[in-house]
Short mmCIF file of C-alpha atoms in Angstrom, two decimals:
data_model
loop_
_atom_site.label_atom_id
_atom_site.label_comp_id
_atom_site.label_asym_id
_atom_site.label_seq_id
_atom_site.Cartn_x
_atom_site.Cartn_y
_atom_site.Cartn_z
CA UNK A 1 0.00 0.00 0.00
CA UNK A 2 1.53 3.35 -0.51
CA UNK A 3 2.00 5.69 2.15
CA UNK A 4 0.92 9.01 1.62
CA UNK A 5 4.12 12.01 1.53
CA UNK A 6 4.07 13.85 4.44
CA UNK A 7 6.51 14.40 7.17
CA UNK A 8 8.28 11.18 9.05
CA UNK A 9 5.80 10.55 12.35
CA UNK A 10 7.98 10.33 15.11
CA UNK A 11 7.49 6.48 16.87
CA UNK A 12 8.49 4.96 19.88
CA UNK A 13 8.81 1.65 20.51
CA UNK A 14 7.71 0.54 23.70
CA UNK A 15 8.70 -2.83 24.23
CA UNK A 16 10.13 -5.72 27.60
CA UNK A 17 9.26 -8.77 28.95
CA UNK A 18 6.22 -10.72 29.66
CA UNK A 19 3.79 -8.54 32.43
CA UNK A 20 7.08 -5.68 32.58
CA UNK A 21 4.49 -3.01 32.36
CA UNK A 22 4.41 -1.62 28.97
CA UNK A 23 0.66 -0.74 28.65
CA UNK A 24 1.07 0.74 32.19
CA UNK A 25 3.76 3.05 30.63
CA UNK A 26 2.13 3.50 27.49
CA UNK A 27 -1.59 4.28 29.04
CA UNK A 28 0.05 7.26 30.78
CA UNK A 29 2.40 8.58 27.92
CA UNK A 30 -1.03 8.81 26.12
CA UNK A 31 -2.51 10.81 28.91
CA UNK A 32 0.46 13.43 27.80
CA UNK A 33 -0.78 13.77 23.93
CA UNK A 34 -1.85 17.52 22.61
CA UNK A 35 -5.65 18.18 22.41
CA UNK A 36 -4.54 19.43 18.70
CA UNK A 37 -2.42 16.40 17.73
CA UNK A 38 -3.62 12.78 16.48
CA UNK A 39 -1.85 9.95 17.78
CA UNK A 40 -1.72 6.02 17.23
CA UNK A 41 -0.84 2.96 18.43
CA UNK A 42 -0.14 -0.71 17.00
CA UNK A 43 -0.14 -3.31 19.33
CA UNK A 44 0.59 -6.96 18.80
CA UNK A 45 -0.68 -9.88 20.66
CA UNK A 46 1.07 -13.31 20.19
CA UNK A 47 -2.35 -15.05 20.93
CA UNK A 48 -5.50 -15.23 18.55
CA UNK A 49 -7.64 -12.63 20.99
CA UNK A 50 -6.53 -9.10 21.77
CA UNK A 51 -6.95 -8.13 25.25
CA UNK A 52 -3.93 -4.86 25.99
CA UNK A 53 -6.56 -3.15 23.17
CA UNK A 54 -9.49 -3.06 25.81
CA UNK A 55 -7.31 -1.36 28.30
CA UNK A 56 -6.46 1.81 26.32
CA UNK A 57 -9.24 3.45 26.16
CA UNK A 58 -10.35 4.91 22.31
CA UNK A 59 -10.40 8.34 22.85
CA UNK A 60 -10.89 11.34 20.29
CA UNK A 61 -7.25 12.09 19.03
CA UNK A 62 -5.70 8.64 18.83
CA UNK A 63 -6.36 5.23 17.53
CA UNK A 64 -5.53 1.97 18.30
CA UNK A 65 -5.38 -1.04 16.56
CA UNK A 66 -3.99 -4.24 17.21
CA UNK A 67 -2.28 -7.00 15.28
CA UNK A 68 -2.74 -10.65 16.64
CA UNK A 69 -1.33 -13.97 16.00
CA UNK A 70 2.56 -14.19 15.89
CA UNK A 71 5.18 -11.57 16.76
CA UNK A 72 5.55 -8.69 14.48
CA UNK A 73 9.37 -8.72 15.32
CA UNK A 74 10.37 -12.22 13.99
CA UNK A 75 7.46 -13.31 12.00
CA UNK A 76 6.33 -12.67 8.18
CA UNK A 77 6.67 -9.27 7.45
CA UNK A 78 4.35 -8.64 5.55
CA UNK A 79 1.16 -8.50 7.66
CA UNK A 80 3.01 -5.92 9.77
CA UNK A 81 3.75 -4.21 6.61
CA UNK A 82 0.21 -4.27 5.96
CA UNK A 83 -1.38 -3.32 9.55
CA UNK A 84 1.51 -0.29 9.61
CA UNK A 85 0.52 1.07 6.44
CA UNK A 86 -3.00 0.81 7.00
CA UNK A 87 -2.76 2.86 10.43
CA UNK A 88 -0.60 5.59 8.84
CA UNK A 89 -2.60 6.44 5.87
CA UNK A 90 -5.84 6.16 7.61
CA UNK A 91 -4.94 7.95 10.95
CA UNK A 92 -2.03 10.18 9.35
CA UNK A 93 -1.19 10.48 13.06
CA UNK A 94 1.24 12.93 14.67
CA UNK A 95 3.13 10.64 16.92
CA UNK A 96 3.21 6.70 16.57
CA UNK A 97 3.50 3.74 19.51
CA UNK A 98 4.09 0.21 18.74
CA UNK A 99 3.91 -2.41 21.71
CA UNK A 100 5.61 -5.53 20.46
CA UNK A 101 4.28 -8.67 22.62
CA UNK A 102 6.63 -9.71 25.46
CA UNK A 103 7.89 -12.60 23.77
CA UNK A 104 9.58 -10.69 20.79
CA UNK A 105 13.16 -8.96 19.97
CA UNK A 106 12.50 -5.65 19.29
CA UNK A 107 15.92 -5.32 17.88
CA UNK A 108 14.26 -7.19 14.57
CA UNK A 109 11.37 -5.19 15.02
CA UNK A 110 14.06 -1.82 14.83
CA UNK A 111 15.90 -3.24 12.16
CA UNK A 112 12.54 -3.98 9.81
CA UNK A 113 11.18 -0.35 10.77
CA UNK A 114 14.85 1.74 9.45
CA UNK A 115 14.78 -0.24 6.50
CA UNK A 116 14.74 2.29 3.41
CA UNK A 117 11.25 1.84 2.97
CA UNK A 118 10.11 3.19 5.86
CA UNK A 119 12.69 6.11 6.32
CA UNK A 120 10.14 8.68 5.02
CA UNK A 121 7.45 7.50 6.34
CA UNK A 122 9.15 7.02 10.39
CA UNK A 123 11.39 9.00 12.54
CA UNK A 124 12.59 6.29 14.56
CA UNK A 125 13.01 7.10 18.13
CA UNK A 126 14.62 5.92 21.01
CA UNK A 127 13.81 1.84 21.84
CA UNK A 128 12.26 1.56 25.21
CA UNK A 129 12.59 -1.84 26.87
CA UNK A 130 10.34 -1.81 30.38
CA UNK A 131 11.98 -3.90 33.09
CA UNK A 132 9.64 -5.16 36.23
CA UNK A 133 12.32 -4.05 39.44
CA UNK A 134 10.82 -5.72 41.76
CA UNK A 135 11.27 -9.02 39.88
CA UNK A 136 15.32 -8.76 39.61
CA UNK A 137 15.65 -11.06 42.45
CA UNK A 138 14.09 -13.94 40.39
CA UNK A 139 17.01 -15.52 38.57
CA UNK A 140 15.46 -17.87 36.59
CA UNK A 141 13.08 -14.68 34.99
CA UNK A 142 16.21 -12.61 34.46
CA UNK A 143 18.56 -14.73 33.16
CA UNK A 144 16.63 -16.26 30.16
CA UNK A 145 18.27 -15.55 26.87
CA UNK A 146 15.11 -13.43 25.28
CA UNK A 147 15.50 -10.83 28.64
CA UNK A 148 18.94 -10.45 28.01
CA UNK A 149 18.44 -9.82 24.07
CA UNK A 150 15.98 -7.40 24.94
CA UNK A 151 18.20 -5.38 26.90
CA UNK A 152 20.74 -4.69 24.75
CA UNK A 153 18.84 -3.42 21.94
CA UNK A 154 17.48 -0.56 24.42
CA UNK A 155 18.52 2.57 24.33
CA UNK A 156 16.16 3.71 27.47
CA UNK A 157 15.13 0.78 30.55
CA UNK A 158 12.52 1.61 32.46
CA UNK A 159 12.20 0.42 35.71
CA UNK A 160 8.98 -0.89 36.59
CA UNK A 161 7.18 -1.06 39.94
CA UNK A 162 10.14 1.04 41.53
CA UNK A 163 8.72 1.41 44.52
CA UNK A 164 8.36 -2.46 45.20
CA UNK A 165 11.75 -3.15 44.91
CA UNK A 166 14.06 -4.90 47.60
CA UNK A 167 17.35 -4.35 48.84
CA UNK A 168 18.16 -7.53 46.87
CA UNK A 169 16.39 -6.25 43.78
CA UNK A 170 18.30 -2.98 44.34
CA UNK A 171 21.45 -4.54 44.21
CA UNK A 172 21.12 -6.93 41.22
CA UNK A 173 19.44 -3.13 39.30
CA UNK A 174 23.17 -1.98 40.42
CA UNK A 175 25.18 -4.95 39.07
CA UNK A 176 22.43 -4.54 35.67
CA UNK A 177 23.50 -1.28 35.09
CA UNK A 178 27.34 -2.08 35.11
CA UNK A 179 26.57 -5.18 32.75
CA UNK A 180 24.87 -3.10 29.87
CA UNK A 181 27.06 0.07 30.32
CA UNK A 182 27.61 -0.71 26.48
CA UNK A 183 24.09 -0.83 25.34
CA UNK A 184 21.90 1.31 27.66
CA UNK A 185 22.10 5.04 27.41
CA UNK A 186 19.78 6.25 30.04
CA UNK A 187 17.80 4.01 32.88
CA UNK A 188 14.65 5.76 34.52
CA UNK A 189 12.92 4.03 37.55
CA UNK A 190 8.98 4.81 37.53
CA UNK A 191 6.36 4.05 39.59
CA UNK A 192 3.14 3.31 37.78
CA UNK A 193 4.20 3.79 34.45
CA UNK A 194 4.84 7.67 35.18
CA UNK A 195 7.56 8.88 32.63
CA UNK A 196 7.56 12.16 30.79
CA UNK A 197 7.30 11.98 27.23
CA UNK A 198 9.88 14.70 26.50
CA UNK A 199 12.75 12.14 28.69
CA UNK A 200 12.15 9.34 26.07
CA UNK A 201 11.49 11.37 22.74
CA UNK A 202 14.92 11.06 21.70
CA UNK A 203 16.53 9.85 18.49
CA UNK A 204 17.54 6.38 17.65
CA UNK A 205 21.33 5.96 18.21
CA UNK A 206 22.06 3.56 15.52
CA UNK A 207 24.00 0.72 16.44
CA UNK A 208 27.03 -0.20 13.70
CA UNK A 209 27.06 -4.26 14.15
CA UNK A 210 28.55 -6.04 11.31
CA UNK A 211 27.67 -9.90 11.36
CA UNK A 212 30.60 -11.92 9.10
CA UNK A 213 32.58 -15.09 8.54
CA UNK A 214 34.98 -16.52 11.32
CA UNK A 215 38.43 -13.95 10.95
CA UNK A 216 40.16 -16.84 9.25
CA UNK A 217 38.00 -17.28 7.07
CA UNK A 218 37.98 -14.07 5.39
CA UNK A 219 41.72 -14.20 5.48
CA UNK A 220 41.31 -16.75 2.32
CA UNK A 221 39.16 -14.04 0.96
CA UNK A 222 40.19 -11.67 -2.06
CA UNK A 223 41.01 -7.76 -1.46
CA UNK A 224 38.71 -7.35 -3.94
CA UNK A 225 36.01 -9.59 -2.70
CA UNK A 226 33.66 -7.86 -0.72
CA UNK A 227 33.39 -9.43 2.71
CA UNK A 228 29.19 -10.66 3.09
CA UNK A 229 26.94 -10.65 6.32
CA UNK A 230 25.96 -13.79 7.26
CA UNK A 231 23.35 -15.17 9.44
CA UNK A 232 24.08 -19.30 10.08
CA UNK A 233 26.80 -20.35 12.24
CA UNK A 234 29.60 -20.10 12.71
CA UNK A 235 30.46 -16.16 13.11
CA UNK A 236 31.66 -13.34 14.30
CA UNK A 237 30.56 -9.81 14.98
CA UNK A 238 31.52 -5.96 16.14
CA UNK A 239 29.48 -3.23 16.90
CA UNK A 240 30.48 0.13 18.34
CA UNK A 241 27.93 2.03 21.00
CA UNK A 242 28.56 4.97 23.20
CA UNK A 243 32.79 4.64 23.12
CA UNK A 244 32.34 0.88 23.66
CA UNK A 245 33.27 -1.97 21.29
CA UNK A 246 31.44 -5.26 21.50
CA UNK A 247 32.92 -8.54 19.75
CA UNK A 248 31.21 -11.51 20.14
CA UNK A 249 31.07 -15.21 18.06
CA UNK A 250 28.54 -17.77 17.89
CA UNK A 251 29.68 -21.11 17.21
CA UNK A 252 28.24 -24.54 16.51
CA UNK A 253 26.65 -26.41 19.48
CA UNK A 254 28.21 -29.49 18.45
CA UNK A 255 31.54 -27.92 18.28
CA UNK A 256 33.79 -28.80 22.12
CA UNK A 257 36.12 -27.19 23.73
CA UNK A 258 38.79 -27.99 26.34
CA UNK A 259 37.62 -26.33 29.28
CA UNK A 260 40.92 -25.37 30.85
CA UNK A 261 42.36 -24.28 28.08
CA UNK A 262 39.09 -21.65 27.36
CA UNK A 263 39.57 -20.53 30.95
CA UNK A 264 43.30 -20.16 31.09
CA UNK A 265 42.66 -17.98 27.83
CA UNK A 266 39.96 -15.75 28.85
CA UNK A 267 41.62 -14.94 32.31
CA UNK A 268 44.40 -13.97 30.63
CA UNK A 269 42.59 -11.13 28.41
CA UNK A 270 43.44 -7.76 29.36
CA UNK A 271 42.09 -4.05 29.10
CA UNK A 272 38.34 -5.53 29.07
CA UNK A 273 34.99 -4.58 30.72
CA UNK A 274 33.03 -7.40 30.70
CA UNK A 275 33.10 -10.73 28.98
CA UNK A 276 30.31 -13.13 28.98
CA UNK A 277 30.22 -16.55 27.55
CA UNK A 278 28.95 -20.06 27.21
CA UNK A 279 30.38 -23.43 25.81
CA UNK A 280 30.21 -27.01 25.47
CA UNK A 281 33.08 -28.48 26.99
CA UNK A 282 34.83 -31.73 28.21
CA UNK A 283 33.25 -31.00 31.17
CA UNK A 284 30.09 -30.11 30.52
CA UNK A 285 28.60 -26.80 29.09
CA UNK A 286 29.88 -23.75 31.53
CA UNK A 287 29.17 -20.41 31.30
CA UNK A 288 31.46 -17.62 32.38
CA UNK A 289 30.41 -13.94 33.50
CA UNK A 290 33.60 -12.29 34.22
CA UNK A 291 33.99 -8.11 35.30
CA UNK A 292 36.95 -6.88 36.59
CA UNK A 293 36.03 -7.40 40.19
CA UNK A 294 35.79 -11.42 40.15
CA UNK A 295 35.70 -14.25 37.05
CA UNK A 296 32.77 -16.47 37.68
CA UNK A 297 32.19 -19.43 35.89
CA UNK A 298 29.69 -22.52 36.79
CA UNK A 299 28.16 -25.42 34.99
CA UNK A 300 24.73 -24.89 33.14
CA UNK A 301 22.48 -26.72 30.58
CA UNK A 302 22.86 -26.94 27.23
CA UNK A 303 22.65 -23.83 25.17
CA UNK A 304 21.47 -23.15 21.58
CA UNK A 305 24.78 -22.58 20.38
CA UNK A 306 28.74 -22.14 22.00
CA UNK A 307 29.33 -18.18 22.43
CA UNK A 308 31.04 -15.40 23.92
CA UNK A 309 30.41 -11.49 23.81
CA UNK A 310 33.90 -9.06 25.17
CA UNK A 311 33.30 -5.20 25.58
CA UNK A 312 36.13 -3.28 25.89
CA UNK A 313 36.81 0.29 25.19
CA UNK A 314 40.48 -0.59 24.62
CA UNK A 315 41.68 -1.23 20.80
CA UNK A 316 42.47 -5.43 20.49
CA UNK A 317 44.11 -7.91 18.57
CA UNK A 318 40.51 -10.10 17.96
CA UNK A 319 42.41 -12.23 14.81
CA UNK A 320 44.47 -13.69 17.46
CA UNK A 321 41.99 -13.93 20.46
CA UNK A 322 39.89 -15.77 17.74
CA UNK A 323 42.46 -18.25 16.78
CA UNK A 324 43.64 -19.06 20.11
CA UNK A 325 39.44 -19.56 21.09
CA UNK A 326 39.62 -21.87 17.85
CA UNK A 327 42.87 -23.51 19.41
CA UNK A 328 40.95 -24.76 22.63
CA UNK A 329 38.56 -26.99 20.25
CA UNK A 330 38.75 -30.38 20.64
CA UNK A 331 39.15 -31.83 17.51
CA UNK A 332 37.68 -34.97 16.10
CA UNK A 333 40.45 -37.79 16.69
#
């Protein structure tokens, strides 16, 4: 459907975890909307009936609709495409929310909605993930792959249900903040949902990640040959946020690795802020969550894949840290 030309609607995407409080938040950044402008919202349900829908309440000067079935950020595009297009040209609003379901990566969702098609229609704004506080304490909720994922494609966390929060929750909100120093440019604690429009209405910092072959591999590449992004395993990645580098691989999950090896290698890294990791090794898969203050590393179940993620605001050699990682495979006999 084409969009009709007018100027790029500013949208925010308000996006976290299952029951983080995102309609909370976004029920109250509605309550801030100009009596002259129009404003919209697309929300998406991964179930077959809408519900979040019947708690904003359709008022003159915004509409919402709601897209069900699926996740907007990982499945088909197209019937996003579709619902998107439909809201703008109908509603021609002045100010756009979307409200991804809980169980989605909004970094998809971001990287779908700066494509070039949508550059005149949207003027992307800051990604807002909404973090329950007073649920920090539960480990198992926290440390589940999707949560993590979600956090480092925010640019704002908002931190839910403030005011319930333990000394425990406090702490583990401290130790959060250190961990995604690299990703997270601003963290606002609210109690019901209360956050000021103008402290989120800020422009997309766009993230420079490049996703390629294994560093030896593109050694046996040409100068002239242009280096491609892949997506299957294995390989490696950089991206640059905020004076921060982040290098990370993914490697097969049926690929092991001499444990003591891997851990006499990563303790010896240097100039680092934080590296996190997990891999399938001769004794079992480990995972390793080192700062500067202690290395900790513990058995754990299986993971999807073997990888590791290093931030460091220091320049390093990652050709050789990647070959001495390959080093510690065991190989087939």
């Amino acid at each position: 459907m084409k969009l009709i030309s007018r100027k790029a609607v500013p949208t925010h995407i308000i996006s976290g975890f299952l029951g983080a409080g995102k309609t909370t938040l976004l029920q109250y950044l509605l309550t801030q909307k100009p009596e002259h402008e129009t404003w919209a919202v697309l929300m998406n349900e991964f179930g077959q009936i809408g519900v979040d829908q019947q708690l904003i309440t359709q008022q003159q000067g915004y509409t919402v609709k709601e897209l069900l079935g699926g996740c907007l950020c990982c499945s088909s595009q197209l019937p996003m495409q579709i619902a998107l297009s439909r809201l703008l040209s109908e509603t021609q609003p002045d100010r756009l929310f979307i409200e991804p379901t809980g169980l989605g990566h909004p970094a998809q969702l971001l990287e779908q909605l700066t494509e070039l098609h949508w550059q005149r229609s949207l003027d992307m704004r800051a990604l807002v993930i909404v973090v329950d506080g007073s649920r920090l304490h539960d480990e198992n909720w926290v440390r589940q792959n999707l949560y993590t994922d979600q956090l480092k494609a925010a640019q704002i966390v908002v931190i839910s249900h403030a005011d319930c929060m333990t000394d425990s929750d406090q702490q583990i909100y401290f130790e959060l903040k250190k961990e995604f120093q690299a990703y997270v440019q601003d963290w606002i604690e609210a109690e019901h949902g209360h956050v000021q429009l103008k402290v989120i209405d800020k422009a997309q910092r766009p993230v420079l990640r490049k996703i390629q072959p294994l560093l030896k591999l593109q050694q046996h590449q040409t100068l002239d040959e242009n280096v491609s992004a892949v997506k299957q395993l294995p390989y490696h990645y950089v991206e640059s946020s905020q004076g921060y580098t982040v290098a990370g691989w993914k490697l097969p999950k049926r690929w092991m690795f001499n444990f003591n090896e891997l851990l006499d290698l990563l303790c010896a890294q240097q100039d680092w802020v934080r590296i996190k990791g997990i891999f399938n090794t001769d004794q079992g898969w480990k995972s390793f969550n080192f700062n500067p203050e202690q290395f900790n590393y513990k058995s754990t179940e299986a993971g999807l894949d073997n990888r590791i993620e290093i931030i460091t605001q220091a320049s390093h050699d990652w050709f050789k840290f990647e070959s001495e990682l390959l080093d510690c495979q065991l190989k087939d006999e």
